[in-house]
Coordinates of C-alpha atoms and ligand atoms in Angstrom, one line a residue:
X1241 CA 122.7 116.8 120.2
X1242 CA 119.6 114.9 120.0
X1243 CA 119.7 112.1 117.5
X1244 CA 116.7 113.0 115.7
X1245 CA 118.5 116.5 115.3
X1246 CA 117.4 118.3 112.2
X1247 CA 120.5 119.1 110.2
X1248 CA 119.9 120.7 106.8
X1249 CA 119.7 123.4 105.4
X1250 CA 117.3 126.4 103.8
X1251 CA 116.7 128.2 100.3
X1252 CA 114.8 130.9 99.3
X1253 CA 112.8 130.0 96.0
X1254 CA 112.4 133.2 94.6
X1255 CA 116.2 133.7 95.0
X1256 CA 116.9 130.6 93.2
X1257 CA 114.6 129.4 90.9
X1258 CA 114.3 131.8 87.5
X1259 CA 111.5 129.8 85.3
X1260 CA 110.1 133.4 85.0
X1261 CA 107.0 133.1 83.7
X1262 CA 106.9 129.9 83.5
X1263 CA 103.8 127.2 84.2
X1264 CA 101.5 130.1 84.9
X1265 CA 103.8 132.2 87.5
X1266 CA 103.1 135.8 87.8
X1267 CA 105.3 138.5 88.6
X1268 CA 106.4 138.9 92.2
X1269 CA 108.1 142.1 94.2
X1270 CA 112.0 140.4 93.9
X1271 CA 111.3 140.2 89.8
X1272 CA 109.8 143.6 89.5
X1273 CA 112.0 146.0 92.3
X1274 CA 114.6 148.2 91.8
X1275 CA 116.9 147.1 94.2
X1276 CA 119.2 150.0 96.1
X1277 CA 122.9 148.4 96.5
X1278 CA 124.2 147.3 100.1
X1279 CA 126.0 150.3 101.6
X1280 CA 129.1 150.6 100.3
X1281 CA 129.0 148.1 97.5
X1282 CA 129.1 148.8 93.7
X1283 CA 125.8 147.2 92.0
X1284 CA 126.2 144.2 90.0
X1285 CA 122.9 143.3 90.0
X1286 CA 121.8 139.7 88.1
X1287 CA 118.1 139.5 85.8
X1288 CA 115.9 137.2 88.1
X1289 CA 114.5 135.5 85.3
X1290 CA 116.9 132.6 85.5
X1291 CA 118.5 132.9 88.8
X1292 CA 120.4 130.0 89.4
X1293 CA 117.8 128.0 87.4
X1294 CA 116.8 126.2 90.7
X1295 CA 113.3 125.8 88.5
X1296 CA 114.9 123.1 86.2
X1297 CA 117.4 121.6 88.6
X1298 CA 115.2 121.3 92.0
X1299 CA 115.8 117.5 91.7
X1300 CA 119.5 117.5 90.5
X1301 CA 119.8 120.0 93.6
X1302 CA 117.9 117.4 96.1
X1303 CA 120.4 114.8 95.4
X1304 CA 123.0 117.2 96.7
X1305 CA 121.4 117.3 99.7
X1306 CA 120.8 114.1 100.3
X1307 CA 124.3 113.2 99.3
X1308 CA 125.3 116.1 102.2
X1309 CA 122.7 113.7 104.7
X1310 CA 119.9 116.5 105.0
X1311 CA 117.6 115.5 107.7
X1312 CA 115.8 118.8 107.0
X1313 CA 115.2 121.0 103.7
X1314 CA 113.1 124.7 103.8
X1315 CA 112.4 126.4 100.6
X1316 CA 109.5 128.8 100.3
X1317 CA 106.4 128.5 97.7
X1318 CA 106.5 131.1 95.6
X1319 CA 103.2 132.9 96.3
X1320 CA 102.9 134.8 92.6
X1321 CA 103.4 130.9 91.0
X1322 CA 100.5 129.6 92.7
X1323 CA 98.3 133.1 92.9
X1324 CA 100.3 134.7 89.8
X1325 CA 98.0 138.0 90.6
X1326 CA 97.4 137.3 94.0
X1327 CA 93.9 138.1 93.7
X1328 CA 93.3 135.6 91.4
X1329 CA 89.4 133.3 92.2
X1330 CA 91.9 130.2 92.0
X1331 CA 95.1 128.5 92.6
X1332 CA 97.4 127.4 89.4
X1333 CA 97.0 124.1 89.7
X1334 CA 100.7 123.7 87.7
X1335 CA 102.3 125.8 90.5
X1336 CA 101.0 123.7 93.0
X1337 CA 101.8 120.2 91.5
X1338 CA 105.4 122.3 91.1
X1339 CA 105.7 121.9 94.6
X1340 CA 104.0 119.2 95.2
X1341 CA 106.4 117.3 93.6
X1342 CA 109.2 118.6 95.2
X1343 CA 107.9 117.6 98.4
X1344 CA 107.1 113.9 97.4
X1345 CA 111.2 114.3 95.9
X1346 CA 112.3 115.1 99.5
X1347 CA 110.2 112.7 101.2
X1348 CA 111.5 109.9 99.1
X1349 CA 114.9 110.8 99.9
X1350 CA 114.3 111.0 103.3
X1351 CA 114.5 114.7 104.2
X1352 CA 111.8 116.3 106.0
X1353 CA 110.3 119.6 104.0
X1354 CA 110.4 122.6 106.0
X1355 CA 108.3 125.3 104.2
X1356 CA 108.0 128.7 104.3
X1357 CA 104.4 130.4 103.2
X1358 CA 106.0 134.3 102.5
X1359 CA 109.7 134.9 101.5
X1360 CA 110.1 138.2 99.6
X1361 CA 107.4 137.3 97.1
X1362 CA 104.4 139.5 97.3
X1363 CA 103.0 139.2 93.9
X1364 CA 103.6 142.3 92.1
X1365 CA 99.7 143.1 91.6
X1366 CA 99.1 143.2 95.0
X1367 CA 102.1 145.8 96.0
X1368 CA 101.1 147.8 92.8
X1369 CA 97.5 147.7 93.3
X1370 CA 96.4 147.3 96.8
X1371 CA 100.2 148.3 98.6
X1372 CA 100.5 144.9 99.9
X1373 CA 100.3 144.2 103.6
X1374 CA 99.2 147.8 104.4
X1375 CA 96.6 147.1 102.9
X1376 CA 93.8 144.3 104.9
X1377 CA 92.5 143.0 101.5
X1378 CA 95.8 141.5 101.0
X1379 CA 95.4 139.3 104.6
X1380 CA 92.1 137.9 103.3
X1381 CA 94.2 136.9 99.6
X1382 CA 97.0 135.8 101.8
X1383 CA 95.0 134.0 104.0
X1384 CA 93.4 132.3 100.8
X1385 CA 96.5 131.6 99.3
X1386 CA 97.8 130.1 102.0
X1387 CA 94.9 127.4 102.6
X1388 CA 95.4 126.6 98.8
X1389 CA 98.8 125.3 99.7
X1390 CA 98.1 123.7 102.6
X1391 CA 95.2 122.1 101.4
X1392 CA 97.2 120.5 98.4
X1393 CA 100.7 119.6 101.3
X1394 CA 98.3 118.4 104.3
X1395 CA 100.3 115.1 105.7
X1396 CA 103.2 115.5 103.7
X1397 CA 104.5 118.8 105.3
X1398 CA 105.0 118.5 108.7
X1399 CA 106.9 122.4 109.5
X1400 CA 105.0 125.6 108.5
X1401 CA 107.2 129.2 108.5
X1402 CA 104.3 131.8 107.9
X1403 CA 106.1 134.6 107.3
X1404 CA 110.1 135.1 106.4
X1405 CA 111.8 137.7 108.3
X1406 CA 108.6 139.0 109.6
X1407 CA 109.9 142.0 111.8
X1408 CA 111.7 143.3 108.6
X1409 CA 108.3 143.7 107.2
X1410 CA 108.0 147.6 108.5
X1411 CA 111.8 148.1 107.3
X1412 CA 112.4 146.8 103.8
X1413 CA 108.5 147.2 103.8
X1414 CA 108.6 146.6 100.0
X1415 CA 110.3 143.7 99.6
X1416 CA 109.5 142.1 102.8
X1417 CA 105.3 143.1 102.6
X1418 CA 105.0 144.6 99.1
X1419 CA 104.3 148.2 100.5
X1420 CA 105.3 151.3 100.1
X1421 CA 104.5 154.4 103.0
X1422 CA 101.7 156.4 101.4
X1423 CA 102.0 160.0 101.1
X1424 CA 100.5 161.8 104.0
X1425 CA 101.5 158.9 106.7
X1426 CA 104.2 159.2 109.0
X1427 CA 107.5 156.2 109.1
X1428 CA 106.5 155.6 112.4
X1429 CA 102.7 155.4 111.8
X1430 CA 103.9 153.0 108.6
X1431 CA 105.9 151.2 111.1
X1432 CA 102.6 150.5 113.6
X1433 CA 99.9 149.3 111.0
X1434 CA 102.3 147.1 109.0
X1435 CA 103.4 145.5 112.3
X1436 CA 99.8 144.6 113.5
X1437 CA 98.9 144.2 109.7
X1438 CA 102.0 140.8 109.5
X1439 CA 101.2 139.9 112.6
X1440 CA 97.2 139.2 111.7
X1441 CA 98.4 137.8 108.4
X1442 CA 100.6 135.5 110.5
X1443 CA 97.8 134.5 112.6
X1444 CA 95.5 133.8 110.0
X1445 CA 97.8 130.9 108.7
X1446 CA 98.4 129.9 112.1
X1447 CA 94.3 129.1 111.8
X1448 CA 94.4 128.0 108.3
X1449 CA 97.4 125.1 109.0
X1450 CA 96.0 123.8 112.4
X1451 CA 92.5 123.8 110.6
X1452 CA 93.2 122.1 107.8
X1453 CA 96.5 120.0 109.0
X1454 CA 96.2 119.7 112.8
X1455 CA 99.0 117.4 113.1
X1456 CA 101.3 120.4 111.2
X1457 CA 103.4 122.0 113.4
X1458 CA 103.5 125.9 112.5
X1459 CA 106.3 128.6 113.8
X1460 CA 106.6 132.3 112.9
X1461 CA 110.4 133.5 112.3
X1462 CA 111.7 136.4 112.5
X1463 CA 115.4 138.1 110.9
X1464 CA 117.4 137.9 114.2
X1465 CA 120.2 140.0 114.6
X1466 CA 120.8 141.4 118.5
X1467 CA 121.9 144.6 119.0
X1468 CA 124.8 145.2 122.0
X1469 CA 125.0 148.7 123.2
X1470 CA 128.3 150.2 121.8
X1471 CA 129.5 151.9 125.1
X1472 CA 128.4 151.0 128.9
X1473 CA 126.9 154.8 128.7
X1474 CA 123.3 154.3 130.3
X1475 CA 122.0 156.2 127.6
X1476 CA 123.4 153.6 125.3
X1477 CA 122.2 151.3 126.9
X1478 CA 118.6 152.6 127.4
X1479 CA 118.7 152.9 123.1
X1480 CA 120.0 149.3 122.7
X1481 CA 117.0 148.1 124.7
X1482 CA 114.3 150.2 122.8
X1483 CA 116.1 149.0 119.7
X1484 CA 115.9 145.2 120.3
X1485 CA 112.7 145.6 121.4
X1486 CA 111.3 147.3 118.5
X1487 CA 113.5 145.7 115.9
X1488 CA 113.9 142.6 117.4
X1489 CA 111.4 141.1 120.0
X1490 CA 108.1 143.1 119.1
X1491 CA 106.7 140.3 116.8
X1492 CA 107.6 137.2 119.0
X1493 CA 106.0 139.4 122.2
X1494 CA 102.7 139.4 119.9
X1495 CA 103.0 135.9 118.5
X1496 CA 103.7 134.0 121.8
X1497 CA 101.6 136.5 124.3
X1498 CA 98.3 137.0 121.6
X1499 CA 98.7 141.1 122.5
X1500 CA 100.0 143.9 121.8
X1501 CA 103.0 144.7 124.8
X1502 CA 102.9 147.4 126.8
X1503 CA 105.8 149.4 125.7
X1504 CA 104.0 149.3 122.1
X1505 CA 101.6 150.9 122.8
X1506 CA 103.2 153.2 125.0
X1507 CA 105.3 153.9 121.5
X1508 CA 102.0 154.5 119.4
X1509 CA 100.4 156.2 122.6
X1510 CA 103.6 159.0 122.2
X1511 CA 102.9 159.7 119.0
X1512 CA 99.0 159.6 118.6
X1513 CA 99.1 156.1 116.3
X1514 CA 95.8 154.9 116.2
X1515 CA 96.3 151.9 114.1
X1516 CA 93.6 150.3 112.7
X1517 CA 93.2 146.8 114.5
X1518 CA 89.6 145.7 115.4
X1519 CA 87.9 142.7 117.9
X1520 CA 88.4 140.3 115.7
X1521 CA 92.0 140.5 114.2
X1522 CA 92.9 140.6 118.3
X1523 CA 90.6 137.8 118.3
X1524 CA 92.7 136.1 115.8
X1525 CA 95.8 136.9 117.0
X1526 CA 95.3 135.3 120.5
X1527 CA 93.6 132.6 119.7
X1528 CA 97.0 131.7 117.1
X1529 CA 99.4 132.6 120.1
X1530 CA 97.8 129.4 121.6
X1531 CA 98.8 126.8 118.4
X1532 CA 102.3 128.2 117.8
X1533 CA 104.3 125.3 118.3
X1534 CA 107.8 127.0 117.3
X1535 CA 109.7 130.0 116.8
X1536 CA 112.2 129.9 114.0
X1537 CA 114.8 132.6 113.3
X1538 CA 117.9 133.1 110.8
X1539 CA 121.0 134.8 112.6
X1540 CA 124.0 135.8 110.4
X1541 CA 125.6 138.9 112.2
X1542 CA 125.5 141.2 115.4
X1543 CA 125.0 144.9 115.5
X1544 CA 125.9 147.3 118.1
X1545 CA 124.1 150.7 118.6
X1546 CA 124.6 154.2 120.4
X1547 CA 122.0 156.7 121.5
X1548 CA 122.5 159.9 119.4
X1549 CA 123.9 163.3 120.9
X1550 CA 122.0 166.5 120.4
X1551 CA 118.2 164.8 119.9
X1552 CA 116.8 166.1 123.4
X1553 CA 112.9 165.3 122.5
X1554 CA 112.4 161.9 123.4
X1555 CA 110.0 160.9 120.6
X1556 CA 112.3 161.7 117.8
X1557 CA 115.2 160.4 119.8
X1558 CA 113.8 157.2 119.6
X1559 CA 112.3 157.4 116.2
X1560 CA 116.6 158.3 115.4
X1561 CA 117.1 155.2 116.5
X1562 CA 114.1 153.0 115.0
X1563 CA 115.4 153.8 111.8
X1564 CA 119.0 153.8 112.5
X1565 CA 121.0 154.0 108.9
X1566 CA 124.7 154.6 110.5
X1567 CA 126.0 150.9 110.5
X1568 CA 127.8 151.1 113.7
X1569 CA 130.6 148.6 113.9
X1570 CA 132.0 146.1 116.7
X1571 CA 135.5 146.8 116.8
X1572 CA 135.9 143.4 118.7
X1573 CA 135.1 141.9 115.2
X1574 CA 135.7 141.0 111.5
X1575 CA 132.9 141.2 108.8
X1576 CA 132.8 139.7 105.7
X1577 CA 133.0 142.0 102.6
X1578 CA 129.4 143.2 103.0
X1579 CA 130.4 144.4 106.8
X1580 CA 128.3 142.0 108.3
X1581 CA 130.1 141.4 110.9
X1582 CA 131.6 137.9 112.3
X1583 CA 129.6 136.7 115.8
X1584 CA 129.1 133.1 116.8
X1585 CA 128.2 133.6 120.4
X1586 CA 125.6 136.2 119.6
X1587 CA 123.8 133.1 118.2
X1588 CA 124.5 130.8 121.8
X1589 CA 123.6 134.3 123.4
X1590 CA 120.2 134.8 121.0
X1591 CA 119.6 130.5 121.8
X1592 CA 119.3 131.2 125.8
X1593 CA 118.2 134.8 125.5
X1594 CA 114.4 133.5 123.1
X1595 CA 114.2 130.4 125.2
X1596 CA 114.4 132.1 128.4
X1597 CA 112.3 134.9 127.4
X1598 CA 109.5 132.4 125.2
X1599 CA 109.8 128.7 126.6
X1600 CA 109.1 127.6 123.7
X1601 CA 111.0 124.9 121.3
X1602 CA 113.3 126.9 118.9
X1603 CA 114.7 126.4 115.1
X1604 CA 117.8 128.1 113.6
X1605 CA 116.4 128.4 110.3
X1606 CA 119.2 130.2 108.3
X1607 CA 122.8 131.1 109.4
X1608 CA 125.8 131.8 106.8
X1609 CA 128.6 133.8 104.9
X1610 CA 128.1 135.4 101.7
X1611 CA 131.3 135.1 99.6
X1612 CA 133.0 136.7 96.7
X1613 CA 134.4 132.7 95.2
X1614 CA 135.7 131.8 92.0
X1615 CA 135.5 128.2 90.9
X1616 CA 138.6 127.1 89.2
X1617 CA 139.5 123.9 87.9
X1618 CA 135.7 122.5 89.5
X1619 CA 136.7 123.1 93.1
X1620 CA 135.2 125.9 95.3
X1621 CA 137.8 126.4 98.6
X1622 CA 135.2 128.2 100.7
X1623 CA 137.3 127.0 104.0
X1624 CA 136.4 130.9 105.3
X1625 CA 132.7 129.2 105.2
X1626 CA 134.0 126.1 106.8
X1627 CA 135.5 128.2 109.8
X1628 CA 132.3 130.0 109.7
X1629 CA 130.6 127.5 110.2
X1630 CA 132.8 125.9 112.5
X1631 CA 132.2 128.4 114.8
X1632 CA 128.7 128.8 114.8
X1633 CA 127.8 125.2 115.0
X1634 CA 129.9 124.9 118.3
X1635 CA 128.1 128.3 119.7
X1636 CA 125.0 126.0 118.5
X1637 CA 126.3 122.8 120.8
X1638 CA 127.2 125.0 123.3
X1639 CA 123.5 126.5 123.7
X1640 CA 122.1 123.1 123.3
X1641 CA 124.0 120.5 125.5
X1642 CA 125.1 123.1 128.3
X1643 CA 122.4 125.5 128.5
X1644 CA 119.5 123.2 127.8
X1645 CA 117.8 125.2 124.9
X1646 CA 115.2 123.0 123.0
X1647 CA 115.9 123.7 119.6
X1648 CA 115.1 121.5 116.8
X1649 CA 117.2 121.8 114.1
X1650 CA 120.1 123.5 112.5
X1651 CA 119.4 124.8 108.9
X1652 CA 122.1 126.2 107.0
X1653 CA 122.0 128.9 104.6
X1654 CA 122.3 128.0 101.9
X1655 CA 122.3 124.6 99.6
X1656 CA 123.5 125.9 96.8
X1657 CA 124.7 129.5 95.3
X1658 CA 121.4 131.5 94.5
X1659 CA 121.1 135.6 94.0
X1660 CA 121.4 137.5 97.4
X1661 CA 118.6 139.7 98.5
X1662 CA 120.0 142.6 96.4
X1663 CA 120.1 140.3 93.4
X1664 CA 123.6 140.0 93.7
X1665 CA 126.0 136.6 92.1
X1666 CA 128.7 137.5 93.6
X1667 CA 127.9 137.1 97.3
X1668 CA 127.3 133.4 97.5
X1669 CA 126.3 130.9 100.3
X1670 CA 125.6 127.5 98.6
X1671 CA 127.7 124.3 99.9
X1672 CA 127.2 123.8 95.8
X1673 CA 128.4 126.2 93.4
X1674 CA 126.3 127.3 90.2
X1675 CA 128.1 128.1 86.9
X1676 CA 126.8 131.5 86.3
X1677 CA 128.4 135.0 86.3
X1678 CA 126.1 138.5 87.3
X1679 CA 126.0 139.0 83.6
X1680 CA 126.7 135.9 81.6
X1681 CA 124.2 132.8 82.5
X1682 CA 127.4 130.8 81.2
X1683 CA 126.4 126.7 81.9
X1684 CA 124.7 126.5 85.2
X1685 CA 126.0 124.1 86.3
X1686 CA 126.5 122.6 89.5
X1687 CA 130.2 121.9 91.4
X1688 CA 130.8 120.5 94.9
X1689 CA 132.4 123.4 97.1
X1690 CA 135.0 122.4 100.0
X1691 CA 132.4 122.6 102.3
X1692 CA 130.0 120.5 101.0
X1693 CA 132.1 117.5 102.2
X1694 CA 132.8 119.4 105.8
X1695 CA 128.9 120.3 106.5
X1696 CA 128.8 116.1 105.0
X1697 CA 131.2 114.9 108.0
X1698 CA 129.2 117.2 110.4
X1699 CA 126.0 116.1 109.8
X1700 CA 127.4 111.7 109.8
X1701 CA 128.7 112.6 113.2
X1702 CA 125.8 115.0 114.4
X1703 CA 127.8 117.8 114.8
X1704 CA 130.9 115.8 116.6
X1705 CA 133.1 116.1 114.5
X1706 CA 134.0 119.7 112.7
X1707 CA 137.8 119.2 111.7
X1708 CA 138.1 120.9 108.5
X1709 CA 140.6 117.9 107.3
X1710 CA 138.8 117.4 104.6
X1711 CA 140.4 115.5 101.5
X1712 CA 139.1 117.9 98.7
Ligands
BG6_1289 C1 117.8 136.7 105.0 C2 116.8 136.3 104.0 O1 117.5 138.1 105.2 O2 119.1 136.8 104.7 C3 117.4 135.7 102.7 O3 115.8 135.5 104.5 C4 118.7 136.3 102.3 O4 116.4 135.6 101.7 C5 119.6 136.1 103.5 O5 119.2 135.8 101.2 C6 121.0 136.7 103.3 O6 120.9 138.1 102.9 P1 121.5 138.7 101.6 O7 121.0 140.1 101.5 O8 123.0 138.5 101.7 O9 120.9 137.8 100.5

């Protein structure tokens, strides 16, 4: 691995921080939704308003990571703590000195701030009152938003994300792009418009970073998670490919080419989508394909998929399998106890599959295992994480030293325990446990996990040495 190597790893701030209202913040989509349970799990589901109280322990939580050796630390600015209505004329200036801050922390401890501009944030005014990103008002606040923050970080932040998970926008459209599918439009029609929609909000911070920080380096990132077709059936084989095209390659084929690809439009062509997208967005677009100087992604699992039997019309064939629900399993597999299932060389396979397909420099910009642990006595032992990661990072070594993939950094997820997506406790991923139960805030406070000295050792040794022997 290369010695400057970033090694870290990445939070999401709205998962962790709580300080509800505090300094100004507004309410955002992860405060205010009504969250529908994982698929086979009971709910448990945690208040946001303190999370894991990241809000009051940021610093406390830095010296964590710098005691692990971070090179590299992303967090995401909460976009409802700087615009608290999203529409707002102007920024809170507490929101931004918030971060601000927090930056300066990292810098003087010697870890570079990787941050991310949209992660499941969408201030709750703008999903309640314009439908978020389906609606183009909310690009031209976005847009705004975003120069705000990069206006106050210029020459201190040197790696932009613009949009978390962006090709999840059009399927978990309200907490991933505040929007709900109006009555009277199709899923599939939903699915076209809030594609383009992200992708021209993505652009426009591409502009807005290189404009006002043109020695930033920007990246957009999608939610990676390759699908393998289930059987060698050609017709499972044909669905895999219009799945991991649609689910999984659509926004870096926009991002890195600056059009729309062919099959697309062939897709809204089928079903007589005429998305509204006009000469200057496409403008926009290209132009932004031409600064992008990464492509970031988070990988956790693998998914496998099937054609379906009995669908003979083509068009809802395929739309069957857009919006797959069935959660087909790999039987060559373990999961953890959310099902997702266990696959370190689909993430060597995903490294040589986007740089062969993209040429461009790559980031790994989440990858973990959510846990059911119980702390007792102060000590975590996570070593199902460890061999997790263990795993993983050698599918990441692999990729890099024999297949030649560019890739900058590794990014862990997560630093410490924080509330899952569903606003779950229970499923954890921090090298640092947090004191809290889903119901009972007991004392917050923070306890070394098992793995916090193994990810420690790997990062001392750039990623030699990942013997869990650790002394714990
Ligand atoms: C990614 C998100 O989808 O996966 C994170 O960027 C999220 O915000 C992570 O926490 C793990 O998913 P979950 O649902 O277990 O929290």
């Amino acid at each position: 691995m290369k010695k400057d190597f970033l090694w870290g790893a990445a939070l999401s701030n709205v998962q962790a921080e709580g300080g509800y209202l505090e300094d100004g913040k507004g309410l955002n989509v992860y405060d205010t939704l009504e969250v529908i349970p994982e698929p086979g799990i009971a709910p448990m589901f945690c208040d946001t308003a303190v999370a894991t109280d990241h809000y009051h322990h940021y610093k406390e939580d830095i010296n964590f990571m710098a005691e692990m050796g971070f090179k590299a630390y992303r967090f995401s600015i909460v976009w409802s703590r700087i615009h608290p209505m999203g529409d707002d004329e102007k920024p809170n200036k507490k929101g931004l000195d918030y971060y601000e801050d927090m930056v300066d922390y990292l810098l003087e401890k010697g870890i570079e701030p990787v941050v991310s501009l949209v992660h499941f944030d969408m201030p709750d005014h703008l999903a309640k009152e314009y439908n978020g990103f389906l609606n183009k008002k909310v690009i031209d606040f976005y847009a705004k938003h975003v120069e705000s923050v990069v206006e106050r970080l210029k020459g201190k932040v040197k790696y932009w994300i613009t949009y978390n998970e962006i090709n999840l926008a059009p399927f978990h459209s309200n907490l991933v792009a505040g929007a709900v599918c109006p009555e009277g439009m199709r899923q599939t029609e939903m699915y076209a418009q809030l594609t383009i929609n992200t992708e021209v909000a993505h652009a426009r911070a591409v502009e807005v970073i290189k404009r006002v920080d043109p020695q930033a380096k920007v990246g957009g990132m999608l939610g990676h998670a390759p699908f393998y077709p289930l059987t060698c059936k050609s017709e499972d084989i044909i669905a895999t490919d219009f799945k991991n095209k649609m689910h999984n390659y659509l926004p870096f084929d926009i991002m890195t080419s600056g059009r729309l690809p062919g099959y697309f439009k062939t897709f809204m062509k089928r079903r007589n989508i005429e998305p509204e997208f006009n000469e200057e967005e496409k403008k926009v677009i290209y132009e932004s394909s031409k600064k992008l100087d990464y492509l970031a992604f988070s990988y956790y699992r693998s998914n496998v998929m099937t054609s379906f039997e009995g669908i003979d019309d083509l068009v809802e064939l395929e739309d069957a399998i857009l919006f797959d629900t069935r959660g087909l399993k790999n039987p060559n597999y373990g999961a953890n106890e959310w099902g997702w299932q266990i696959d370190e060389e689909g993430l060597r396979y995903s490294l040589i599959d986007f740089y062969q397909r993209y040429e461009k420099p790559l980031f790994i910009v989440e990858n973990g295992i959510g846990i059911d642990e119980q702390m007792k006595d102060g000590k975590v032992y996570d070593d199902e994480r460890i061999d997790y990661y263990q795993r993983h990072v050698s599918s990441v070594k692999c990729a890099v030293d024999e297949d030649g993939v560019d890739l900058i950094g590794y990014l862990a997820w997560s630093p410490i325990d924080f509330l899952s997506s569903h606003k779950e406790i229970r499923k954890r991923y921090g090298f640092v446990y947090v004191n809290r139960d889903f119901d009972d805030l007991l004392d917050l406070k923070r306890y070394r996990k098992k793995s916090f000295y193994w990810y420690q050792k790997c990062i001392a040794t750039n990623g030699e040495n990942l013997e869990n022997n650790i002394e714990y």
